[in-house]
Amino acid sequence: GLNDIYMHHLATGKVDIEQLATFTEHTPDEIERAALKLGPPSPGGRYDEYVTMHRWRYCPVCIQQGKSHQKAWLLPFVTACPEHKCELVDSCYKCGRPHAVNLPLVPYCGGCQLFSDVDLAHPHELECSQVLIKHMNDETKLKAILDRLMTAWYLSTSEALRPHYRFSPQLRTVDEMRKRVIQLWPAASQPEHLSDAIASQIENLRYRWPHLPFVSTMLVNRTLEAGATLPGQNFPGKRIQLLRDDDPWWVPQTVAAKAAGISDHIIQRLVDKKQVRSRLFSNISGDGKRHKFRMVDLNNWHTLIEELYSNAIQIEDKTGLSNILMFRLHEVVRDVRAGKMSIFAAEGDALPDLMVCFNESRTSARRRYKPSDTMISAEAVELLGTYHAVVADLVKRGILKALRKPNNHRILIDVESVNNFHKEYILVGTLAKQYGVNNTNLAEKLASLGIMPAPFEALVSIYRRIDIKGIDLETVKSLTSYATMTGRKSTVDPSKANNPRVKKLIELVAQHGGQSNFCRKFGGSPGTLSLILREKKAFGPLAAKRMEERCGLELGQLNSATDK
């Protein structure tokens, strides 16, 4: 009447030892020796363990001979009986029904009533089971061997690179574990063999995927993160195969990107454009949550990079070339396959080591593309005699008409709008260059002649050509007495001044054409005046009285009524 949970508690010693000893008429020491108190697998996840009760496994010959159940059969890596040299079974060979955990000594199937078939075991699993059974009473040595098997398992498969993947040897069938043991035992039998296997695995991965140089590094790092303690890596004394030929090597998209030395968003476009084979996978983690993520076929990914290298031209001089990752990779792949683009390689085997000519790229073509009825900013700058910021401002304010969908790197402007603007208007900077004067001074001189800018809210002043058509150049240059009100506007706001004397002084300065004119007329330092107007310097009753005297004002005009 015991279920698998109770049987698991018995197997691991999570019971009342004294009570069980009395019930079974055994000593507590015998009960202790019967339990398997192994720590968690290393490497391994939170829910992995070394005691399997998922299915009941046994040697069919031992059970038929009436022998009792053996503690070693609880280890998932024990898959054979060294005494009879046969495979352990956990299900019916005929109907596939798992053997019941609560009927451990029944030698036949509970469904079809057939006795278990007897098959000879593989030499590797026989040796592995024999060594594990030998150390059943030395849990330290036993766990060291099991940990080496787990480490070799992690290093042999792409499953170690998947997030939330559970190796869970305790949940595997005996046939699944048999395949693993036959593959892993040559590497895990001795620490030095594991060292040879790791070195061989790194070399094999680099040989298999020379254009994905970081696969082996990520696999080793993932094994270390899972808790493994790796032996020192040297050149292999002998070749020990860990790489599984039947492993499809589907890895997360992020891992595939790192394997090639690129970022995730670059491979994302290749996946979106179906240039790299991918699938949406889902895993259930130990907390019972389902996680979905994109997986990439590593073999297909390497084939794509290998195809690029097969078309690459070996060079030494990189002049005029750009790294392939500077462009949209899916476009480069498509153009290389179509023979529309040349690709170059200097040194290295990774994807970032490839280069292309910028002028052959679609990026260059997009930048060069310009409809016949448009002009770029540089052409408008040359025509209008100004600079880029002014043209961009004119476009932004709608004075010049831009293309509805402009290029990301250029402003494409309607030719007709530029020509019409150039015929009717002229910029103050262009005009100042013609007259050989400063922009602000020119605006002030033109204002003194009654010529004001067109009513545009723009970065610079704009004049109608018809307004300046009759102006004589020498007349403009000869002007020496003119108002400067059209110059730079004052940045001092009287409404923000707290001192009433300063407010009155700001108004007085504005009446005399600004700070420069005020200082020219009444003396004093423009810097000191600026500090007073910004209330950075005190302007008390005595200072106000001296300012009134200097400017010829009535006494008390700057002082408030309370200060008189």
Coordinates of C-alpha atoms in Angstrom, one line a residue:
G1 CA 0.0 0.0 0.0
L2 CA 3.0 2.4 -0.2
N3 CA 3.1 4.9 -3.0
D4 CA 6.2 6.3 -4.7
I5 CA 6.5 9.2 -2.2
Y6 CA 6.6 6.9 0.8
M7 CA 9.0 4.7 -1.0
H8 CA 11.2 7.7 -1.7
H9 CA 11.2 8.6 2.0
L10 CA 12.2 5.1 2.9
A11 CA 15.0 5.0 0.3
T12 CA 16.5 8.3 1.4
G13 CA 16.1 7.7 5.2
K14 CA 13.5 10.4 5.7
V15 CA 11.6 8.3 8.2
D16 CA 11.5 7.5 11.9
I17 CA 14.5 5.1 12.0
E18 CA 13.7 3.7 15.5
Q19 CA 10.1 3.0 14.7
L20 CA 10.9 1.4 11.3
A21 CA 13.5 -0.8 13.0
T22 CA 11.0 -2.1 15.5
F23 CA 8.4 -2.6 12.8
T24 CA 10.7 -4.6 10.5
E25 CA 12.6 -6.3 13.3
H26 CA 15.9 -4.8 12.1
T27 CA 18.5 -2.7 13.9
P28 CA 18.6 1.0 13.4
D29 CA 22.1 0.6 11.9
E30 CA 20.7 -1.8 9.2
I31 CA 18.0 0.8 8.4
E32 CA 20.6 3.5 8.2
R33 CA 22.8 1.5 5.8
A34 CA 19.8 0.7 3.6
A35 CA 19.1 4.4 3.0
L36 CA 20.7 6.5 0.3
K37 CA 21.7 9.9 1.7
L38 CA 23.2 11.5 -1.3
G39 CA 23.5 15.3 -1.7
P40 CA 22.1 17.1 -4.7
P41 CA 23.7 16.5 -8.1
S42 CA 26.6 18.9 -9.0
P43 CA 26.1 20.3 -11.6
G44 CA 22.4 20.2 -11.3
G45 CA 19.3 22.2 -10.8
R46 CA 17.2 22.8 -7.7
Y47 CA 14.9 19.8 -8.3
D48 CA 17.5 17.2 -9.5
E49 CA 18.6 14.3 -7.3
Y50 CA 20.3 10.9 -7.5
V51 CA 17.6 8.7 -6.1
T52 CA 15.0 7.6 -8.7
M53 CA 11.5 6.5 -7.7
H54 CA 9.8 7.6 -10.9
R55 CA 9.7 4.0 -12.2
W56 CA 10.6 0.8 -10.4
R57 CA 13.7 -0.7 -12.0
Y58 CA 15.2 -4.1 -11.3
C59 CA 17.2 -7.0 -12.8
P60 CA 14.7 -9.5 -14.2
V61 CA 17.0 -12.5 -13.4
C62 CA 17.5 -11.4 -9.8
I63 CA 13.8 -11.1 -9.2
Q64 CA 13.0 -14.3 -10.9
Q65 CA 15.5 -16.0 -8.6
G66 CA 13.7 -14.6 -5.6
K67 CA 16.3 -12.2 -4.5
S68 CA 15.4 -9.0 -2.7
H69 CA 15.5 -5.5 -4.1
Q70 CA 18.9 -3.9 -4.2
K71 CA 19.7 -0.4 -3.1
A72 CA 21.9 0.3 -6.1
W73 CA 18.9 0.0 -8.4
L74 CA 17.7 3.3 -6.9
L75 CA 20.6 5.1 -8.7
P76 CA 19.5 6.4 -12.2
F77 CA 23.1 5.8 -13.5
V78 CA 22.9 2.1 -12.6
T79 CA 21.4 0.5 -15.7
A80 CA 22.8 -3.0 -15.6
C81 CA 23.3 -6.0 -13.3
P82 CA 27.0 -6.9 -13.1
E83 CA 26.2 -10.3 -11.7
H84 CA 24.0 -11.5 -14.7
K85 CA 25.5 -9.0 -17.2
C86 CA 22.0 -8.0 -18.3
E87 CA 20.1 -4.7 -18.6
L88 CA 17.8 -3.4 -15.8
V89 CA 14.2 -2.9 -16.8
D90 CA 11.5 -0.5 -15.6
S91 CA 8.7 -1.3 -18.1
C92 CA 7.2 -4.1 -20.0
Y93 CA 9.0 -4.9 -23.3
K94 CA 5.6 -5.9 -24.8
C95 CA 3.0 -3.3 -23.8
G96 CA 5.4 -0.6 -22.4
R97 CA 3.6 -0.4 -19.1
P98 CA 5.8 0.9 -16.3
H99 CA 6.5 -1.5 -13.4
A100 CA 4.6 -0.4 -10.3
V101 CA 6.6 1.2 -7.5
N102 CA 4.5 -0.4 -4.8
L103 CA 5.1 -3.9 -6.2
P104 CA 8.9 -4.0 -6.2
L105 CA 9.3 -7.8 -6.2
V106 CA 6.8 -8.8 -8.9
P107 CA 8.8 -10.3 -11.9
Y108 CA 6.0 -9.9 -14.5
C109 CA 4.0 -7.1 -16.1
G110 CA 0.9 -6.0 -14.2
G111 CA -0.9 -5.4 -17.5
C112 CA -0.1 -8.3 -19.9
Q113 CA 1.2 -10.6 -17.2
L114 CA 4.4 -11.3 -19.3
F115 CA 7.7 -11.9 -17.6
S116 CA 10.4 -9.3 -18.3
D117 CA 12.7 -10.0 -21.2
V118 CA 16.5 -10.4 -20.5
D119 CA 18.9 -8.4 -22.8
L120 CA 22.7 -8.3 -22.5
A121 CA 24.1 -5.0 -21.2
H122 CA 26.7 -2.9 -23.0
P123 CA 30.2 -3.1 -21.6
H124 CA 30.3 0.6 -20.6
E125 CA 27.1 0.4 -18.6
L126 CA 28.2 -2.9 -17.0
E127 CA 31.5 -1.2 -15.9
C128 CA 29.7 1.9 -14.7
S129 CA 27.2 -0.1 -12.6
Q130 CA 29.9 -2.3 -11.2
V131 CA 31.9 0.7 -10.0
L132 CA 28.9 2.5 -8.5
I133 CA 27.8 -0.7 -6.7
K134 CA 31.3 -1.2 -5.4
H135 CA 31.2 2.3 -3.7
M136 CA 27.6 2.1 -2.4
N137 CA 28.7 2.2 1.2
D138 CA 31.1 5.1 0.6
E139 CA 28.8 8.0 -0.2
T140 CA 31.7 10.4 -0.7
K141 CA 33.3 8.4 -3.5
L142 CA 29.9 7.4 -4.8
K143 CA 28.8 11.0 -5.2
A144 CA 32.2 12.0 -6.8
I145 CA 31.6 9.5 -9.5
L146 CA 28.0 10.5 -10.0
D147 CA 29.0 14.2 -10.2
R148 CA 31.5 13.4 -12.9
L149 CA 28.8 11.7 -14.9
M150 CA 26.5 14.7 -14.5
T151 CA 29.4 17.0 -15.5
A152 CA 30.1 15.0 -18.6
W153 CA 26.3 15.0 -19.4
Y154 CA 26.2 18.8 -19.2
L155 CA 29.3 19.2 -21.4
S156 CA 28.0 16.7 -24.0
T157 CA 24.7 18.4 -25.1
S158 CA 23.2 21.7 -26.1
E159 CA 20.5 21.1 -23.5
A160 CA 22.8 22.7 -21.0
L161 CA 22.5 26.0 -22.8
R162 CA 18.7 26.1 -22.6
P163 CA 17.1 28.3 -19.8
H164 CA 14.9 26.5 -17.3
Y165 CA 15.9 23.0 -18.7
R166 CA 15.8 20.2 -16.2
F167 CA 18.2 17.3 -16.6
S168 CA 16.5 15.5 -13.7
P169 CA 18.1 12.0 -13.9
Q170 CA 15.6 10.7 -11.4
L171 CA 12.8 11.3 -13.9
R172 CA 14.4 9.5 -16.8
T173 CA 13.5 6.0 -17.9
V174 CA 16.2 3.3 -17.7
D175 CA 16.5 3.2 -21.5
E176 CA 17.1 7.0 -21.6
M177 CA 19.8 6.7 -18.9
R178 CA 21.4 3.7 -20.6
K179 CA 22.1 5.8 -23.7
R180 CA 23.7 8.5 -21.5
V181 CA 25.8 6.1 -19.5
I182 CA 27.1 4.3 -22.6
Q183 CA 28.1 7.7 -24.0
L184 CA 29.4 9.3 -20.8
W185 CA 31.2 6.5 -18.9
P186 CA 34.5 6.6 -20.9
A187 CA 34.8 10.3 -19.9
A188 CA 33.5 10.1 -16.3
S189 CA 35.3 6.9 -15.2
Q190 CA 38.3 8.8 -13.9
P191 CA 39.1 12.5 -13.2
E192 CA 41.9 12.5 -15.8
H193 CA 39.6 11.0 -18.4
L194 CA 37.1 13.8 -17.7
S195 CA 39.9 16.3 -18.3
D196 CA 40.8 14.7 -21.6
A197 CA 37.1 14.7 -22.6
I198 CA 36.7 18.4 -21.9
A199 CA 39.8 19.3 -23.9
S200 CA 38.6 17.0 -26.7
Q201 CA 35.1 18.5 -26.5
I202 CA 36.5 22.0 -26.9
E203 CA 38.6 21.0 -29.9
N204 CA 35.7 19.1 -31.4
L205 CA 33.3 22.0 -31.1
R206 CA 35.8 24.4 -32.6
Y207 CA 36.4 21.9 -35.5
R208 CA 32.7 21.4 -36.0
W209 CA 31.7 25.1 -35.9
P210 CA 34.9 27.1 -36.7
H211 CA 32.7 30.2 -37.3
L212 CA 31.0 29.9 -33.9
P213 CA 34.1 30.2 -31.7
F214 CA 32.3 30.9 -28.4
V215 CA 30.2 27.7 -28.2
S216 CA 32.7 25.7 -26.2
T217 CA 33.3 28.6 -23.8
M218 CA 29.6 29.1 -23.1
L219 CA 29.1 25.4 -22.6
V220 CA 31.9 25.2 -20.0
N221 CA 30.8 28.4 -18.3
R222 CA 27.2 27.1 -18.1
T223 CA 28.5 23.9 -16.5
L224 CA 30.4 25.9 -13.9
E225 CA 27.4 28.0 -13.2
A226 CA 25.4 24.8 -12.5
G227 CA 27.9 23.9 -9.7
A228 CA 30.4 21.7 -11.4
T229 CA 34.0 21.5 -10.3
L230 CA 36.1 20.9 -13.5
P231 CA 39.5 19.2 -13.5
G232 CA 42.4 21.1 -14.9
Q233 CA 42.3 21.3 -18.7
N234 CA 45.4 20.3 -20.7
F235 CA 46.0 18.9 -24.1
P236 CA 44.1 15.6 -24.3
G237 CA 46.2 12.6 -23.5
K238 CA 43.8 10.6 -25.5
R239 CA 40.7 11.5 -27.5
I240 CA 37.4 10.9 -25.6
Q241 CA 34.2 11.7 -27.5
L242 CA 31.6 13.7 -25.7
L243 CA 29.9 15.3 -28.7
R244 CA 26.5 13.6 -29.5
D245 CA 25.9 13.1 -33.1
D246 CA 22.1 12.8 -32.5
D247 CA 21.9 16.1 -30.7
P248 CA 20.0 18.6 -33.0
W249 CA 21.8 21.5 -31.2
W250 CA 18.8 23.9 -30.9
V251 CA 20.0 26.7 -28.7
P252 CA 18.3 30.0 -27.5
Q253 CA 18.5 32.9 -29.9
T254 CA 20.6 34.9 -27.5
V255 CA 23.1 32.0 -27.2
A256 CA 23.3 31.6 -30.9
A257 CA 24.1 35.3 -31.2
K258 CA 26.8 35.1 -28.5
A259 CA 28.3 32.0 -30.2
A260 CA 29.0 34.1 -33.3
G261 CA 30.2 37.1 -31.4
I262 CA 27.2 39.4 -32.3
S263 CA 24.3 41.0 -30.4
D264 CA 20.8 39.5 -30.2
H265 CA 19.1 42.2 -32.2
I266 CA 21.3 41.4 -35.2
I267 CA 20.4 37.8 -35.4
Q268 CA 16.8 38.8 -34.7
R269 CA 16.4 40.3 -38.2
L270 CA 17.9 37.1 -39.8
V271 CA 15.3 35.1 -37.9
D272 CA 12.5 37.4 -38.9
K273 CA 13.5 37.2 -42.5
K274 CA 13.6 33.4 -42.4
Q275 CA 17.3 33.3 -43.2
V276 CA 18.1 31.3 -40.1
R277 CA 16.0 28.3 -39.0
S278 CA 14.3 28.8 -35.7
R279 CA 11.4 27.5 -33.6
L280 CA 9.4 28.6 -30.6
F281 CA 10.1 26.2 -27.7
S282 CA 8.6 26.0 -24.3
N283 CA 9.9 24.6 -21.0
I284 CA 8.3 24.0 -17.6
S285 CA 10.7 25.1 -14.9
G286 CA 11.0 23.7 -11.4
D287 CA 8.4 26.1 -10.1
G288 CA 5.8 24.8 -12.5
K289 CA 5.8 27.9 -14.8
R290 CA 5.9 27.5 -18.5
H291 CA 8.5 29.6 -20.3
K292 CA 8.5 30.2 -24.1
F293 CA 11.5 31.4 -26.0
R294 CA 13.0 31.4 -29.5
M295 CA 15.5 28.6 -30.4
V296 CA 17.9 28.7 -33.3
D297 CA 19.3 25.7 -35.2
L298 CA 23.0 26.0 -34.5
N299 CA 24.0 23.9 -37.5
N300 CA 21.9 26.0 -39.9
W301 CA 23.3 29.2 -38.3
H302 CA 26.9 28.0 -38.8
T303 CA 26.1 27.0 -42.4
L304 CA 24.9 30.6 -43.2
I305 CA 28.2 32.1 -41.8
E306 CA 30.2 29.4 -43.6
E307 CA 28.4 30.4 -46.9
L308 CA 29.5 34.0 -46.4
Y309 CA 33.1 32.9 -45.8
S310 CA 33.0 30.7 -48.9
N311 CA 32.2 33.9 -50.9
A312 CA 34.7 36.1 -49.1
I313 CA 37.8 37.5 -50.9
Q314 CA 41.0 37.2 -48.8
I315 CA 42.7 40.6 -48.5
E316 CA 45.3 42.4 -46.4
D317 CA 44.4 46.0 -46.9
K318 CA 41.2 47.1 -45.2
T319 CA 41.1 50.5 -46.8
G320 CA 37.6 51.5 -47.9
L321 CA 36.0 48.6 -46.2
S322 CA 33.5 48.5 -43.3
N323 CA 32.7 45.8 -40.8
I324 CA 29.8 43.7 -41.9
L325 CA 27.9 44.4 -38.6
M326 CA 27.7 48.1 -39.5
F327 CA 25.0 47.2 -42.0
R328 CA 21.7 45.3 -41.9
L329 CA 22.9 41.8 -41.9
H330 CA 19.9 40.3 -43.6
E331 CA 20.4 42.7 -46.6
V332 CA 24.1 41.8 -46.8
V333 CA 23.3 38.0 -46.8
R334 CA 20.6 38.5 -49.5
D335 CA 22.9 40.6 -51.7
V336 CA 25.9 38.3 -51.3
R337 CA 23.8 35.3 -52.3
A338 CA 22.4 37.2 -55.3
G339 CA 26.0 38.2 -56.4
K340 CA 25.2 41.9 -55.9
M341 CA 27.8 42.5 -53.2
S342 CA 31.4 41.6 -52.6
I343 CA 32.5 40.4 -49.2
F344 CA 36.0 40.4 -47.8
A345 CA 37.9 38.6 -45.0
A346 CA 41.3 39.5 -43.6
E347 CA 41.9 37.3 -40.5
G348 CA 39.8 35.4 -38.1
D349 CA 36.9 33.0 -38.6
A350 CA 34.1 34.8 -36.8
L351 CA 31.3 36.8 -38.4
P352 CA 32.5 40.2 -37.1
D353 CA 35.8 39.6 -39.0
L354 CA 34.0 39.9 -42.4
M355 CA 33.9 43.3 -44.2
V356 CA 32.1 44.8 -47.2
C357 CA 32.5 47.9 -49.3
F358 CA 30.3 50.7 -48.1
N359 CA 29.5 51.9 -51.6
E360 CA 28.0 48.5 -52.5
S361 CA 25.7 48.4 -49.5
R362 CA 22.0 49.1 -49.6
T363 CA 22.7 51.6 -46.8
S364 CA 24.9 53.6 -49.2
A365 CA 22.2 53.3 -51.9
R366 CA 19.6 54.6 -49.6
R367 CA 21.8 57.6 -48.6
R368 CA 22.5 58.3 -52.3
Y369 CA 19.0 58.0 -53.4
K370 CA 17.4 61.3 -54.2
P371 CA 14.3 61.9 -56.4
S372 CA 14.8 64.3 -59.3
D373 CA 12.5 66.9 -57.9
T374 CA 14.4 67.2 -54.6
M375 CA 17.7 68.5 -53.4
I376 CA 19.7 67.7 -50.3
S377 CA 20.5 70.2 -47.6
A378 CA 24.1 70.8 -48.9
E379 CA 22.6 71.9 -52.3
A380 CA 20.1 74.2 -50.6
V381 CA 22.9 75.7 -48.5
E382 CA 25.0 76.4 -51.6
L383 CA 22.1 78.0 -53.4
L384 CA 20.9 80.2 -50.5
G385 CA 24.4 81.0 -49.3
T386 CA 23.9 80.0 -45.7
Y387 CA 24.6 76.9 -43.5
H388 CA 22.8 73.7 -42.6
A389 CA 21.2 74.8 -39.3
V390 CA 19.4 77.7 -41.2
V391 CA 18.1 75.3 -43.9
A392 CA 16.9 72.8 -41.3
D393 CA 15.1 75.6 -39.4
L394 CA 13.4 76.8 -42.6
V395 CA 12.2 73.2 -43.3
K396 CA 11.1 72.7 -39.7
R397 CA 9.0 75.9 -39.9
G398 CA 7.5 74.9 -43.2
I399 CA 9.1 77.8 -45.2
L400 CA 10.8 75.2 -47.3
K401 CA 8.9 72.1 -48.3
A402 CA 10.5 68.8 -47.4
L403 CA 9.8 65.3 -48.7
R404 CA 7.0 63.6 -46.8
K405 CA 9.1 60.6 -45.8
P406 CA 12.7 62.1 -45.6
N407 CA 15.7 59.8 -45.4
N408 CA 16.9 59.2 -41.8
H409 CA 20.3 60.7 -42.6
R410 CA 19.4 63.6 -44.9
I411 CA 16.9 66.3 -45.4
L412 CA 15.3 66.0 -48.9
I413 CA 13.8 69.4 -49.9
D414 CA 11.4 70.1 -52.8
V415 CA 13.4 71.9 -55.5
E416 CA 10.5 74.1 -56.5
S417 CA 10.0 75.5 -53.0
V418 CA 13.8 76.3 -52.7
N419 CA 13.9 78.0 -56.1
N420 CA 10.7 80.0 -55.3
F421 CA 12.1 81.1 -52.0
H422 CA 15.4 82.1 -53.5
K423 CA 13.7 84.2 -56.2
E424 CA 11.6 86.1 -53.7
Y425 CA 13.7 86.3 -50.5
I426 CA 17.3 86.6 -49.4
L427 CA 18.8 85.8 -46.0
V428 CA 20.5 88.5 -43.9
G429 CA 23.8 86.5 -43.8
T430 CA 23.9 86.2 -47.6
L431 CA 23.2 90.0 -47.9
A432 CA 25.8 90.8 -45.3
K433 CA 28.5 88.9 -47.2
Q434 CA 27.7 90.9 -50.3
Y435 CA 28.0 94.2 -48.4
G436 CA 30.9 93.1 -46.3
V437 CA 29.3 94.0 -43.0
N438 CA 28.2 92.3 -39.9
N439 CA 24.7 90.7 -39.9
T440 CA 23.4 92.6 -36.9
N441 CA 24.9 95.9 -38.1
L442 CA 23.4 95.4 -41.6
A443 CA 19.9 94.8 -40.0
E444 CA 20.3 98.0 -38.0
K445 CA 21.4 100.0 -41.1
L446 CA 18.5 98.6 -43.2
A447 CA 16.1 99.4 -40.4
S448 CA 17.4 103.0 -40.3
L449 CA 16.5 103.1 -44.0
G450 CA 13.0 101.9 -43.3
I451 CA 13.6 98.3 -44.6
M452 CA 12.4 95.7 -42.2
P453 CA 12.6 91.8 -42.4
A454 CA 9.8 89.7 -43.8
P455 CA 7.4 88.6 -41.0
F456 CA 8.9 85.1 -40.6
E457 CA 9.6 83.4 -37.3
A458 CA 13.0 82.0 -38.3
L459 CA 16.5 81.5 -37.0
V460 CA 17.8 84.5 -39.0
S461 CA 16.2 87.6 -40.6
I462 CA 14.8 87.2 -44.1
Y463 CA 14.3 90.1 -46.5
R464 CA 12.3 90.5 -49.6
R465 CA 14.4 91.0 -52.7
I466 CA 12.0 93.6 -54.0
D467 CA 12.6 95.7 -50.7
I468 CA 16.4 95.8 -51.1
K469 CA 16.4 96.1 -54.9
G470 CA 17.1 99.8 -55.1
I471 CA 19.6 100.0 -52.2
D472 CA 23.0 101.4 -53.1
L473 CA 26.0 99.5 -51.6
E474 CA 28.0 102.6 -50.9
T475 CA 25.1 104.2 -49.2
V476 CA 24.8 101.3 -46.8
K477 CA 28.5 101.2 -46.1
S478 CA 28.6 104.9 -45.4
L479 CA 25.9 104.9 -42.7
T480 CA 27.5 105.8 -39.4
S481 CA 24.6 107.1 -37.4
Y482 CA 21.8 104.7 -37.0
A483 CA 19.6 103.3 -34.2
T484 CA 20.6 99.9 -32.8
M485 CA 17.2 98.8 -31.7
T486 CA 17.1 96.1 -34.4
G487 CA 20.2 94.4 -32.9
R488 CA 20.2 91.6 -30.4
K489 CA 17.2 91.8 -28.1
S490 CA 17.8 92.3 -24.4
T491 CA 17.5 89.2 -22.3
V492 CA 16.6 91.2 -19.2
D493 CA 12.9 91.0 -18.4
P494 CA 11.6 93.9 -16.2
S495 CA 8.6 91.9 -15.1
K496 CA 11.0 89.4 -13.3
A497 CA 12.9 92.1 -11.4
N498 CA 12.2 92.3 -7.7
N499 CA 13.9 95.7 -7.0
P500 CA 11.6 98.6 -8.1
R501 CA 14.8 100.7 -8.8
V502 CA 16.1 98.0 -11.2
K503 CA 12.7 97.9 -13.0
K504 CA 12.9 101.6 -13.6
L505 CA 16.5 101.3 -14.7
I506 CA 15.7 98.5 -17.2
E507 CA 13.0 100.8 -18.8
L508 CA 15.5 103.7 -18.9
V509 CA 18.2 101.5 -20.6
A510 CA 15.6 100.3 -23.2
Q511 CA 14.6 103.9 -24.0
H512 CA 18.3 104.6 -24.9
G513 CA 18.7 101.7 -27.3
G514 CA 20.2 99.0 -25.1
Q515 CA 23.0 98.6 -22.6
S516 CA 25.8 99.4 -25.1
N517 CA 24.3 102.7 -26.2
F518 CA 23.4 103.6 -22.6
C519 CA 27.0 103.2 -21.5
R520 CA 28.3 105.1 -24.5
K521 CA 26.0 108.0 -23.7
F522 CA 26.3 108.1 -19.9
G523 CA 29.6 106.3 -19.3
G524 CA 30.2 103.3 -17.0
S525 CA 31.0 99.7 -17.5
P526 CA 28.6 97.5 -19.6
G527 CA 29.5 94.5 -17.4
T528 CA 28.6 96.4 -14.2
L529 CA 25.4 97.6 -15.7
S530 CA 24.5 94.1 -16.8
L531 CA 25.1 92.8 -13.2
I532 CA 22.8 95.5 -11.8
L533 CA 20.0 94.8 -14.4
R534 CA 20.2 91.0 -13.5
E535 CA 20.2 91.8 -9.8
K536 CA 23.6 90.2 -9.4
K537 CA 24.9 93.5 -8.0
A538 CA 23.2 95.7 -5.4
F539 CA 21.4 98.8 -6.6
G540 CA 20.5 100.7 -3.4
P541 CA 19.3 104.3 -2.9
L542 CA 22.8 105.8 -3.0
A543 CA 23.7 104.0 -6.3
A544 CA 20.3 105.1 -7.8
K545 CA 21.0 108.7 -6.8
R546 CA 24.4 108.7 -8.5
M547 CA 22.8 107.1 -11.6
E548 CA 20.2 109.9 -11.7
E549 CA 22.9 112.5 -11.5
R550 CA 25.0 110.9 -14.3
C551 CA 22.0 110.6 -16.6
G552 CA 20.7 114.1 -15.8
L553 CA 17.4 112.8 -14.3
E554 CA 15.2 114.4 -11.8
L555 CA 16.1 113.6 -8.2
G556 CA 14.1 110.6 -7.0
Q557 CA 13.1 109.4 -10.4
L558 CA 14.8 105.9 -9.9
N559 CA 14.1 105.8 -6.1
S560 CA 10.7 104.7 -4.9
A561 CA 8.6 107.1 -2.9
T562 CA 9.5 105.3 0.4
D563 CA 13.3 105.7 -0.4
K564 CA 13.2 109.5 -1.0

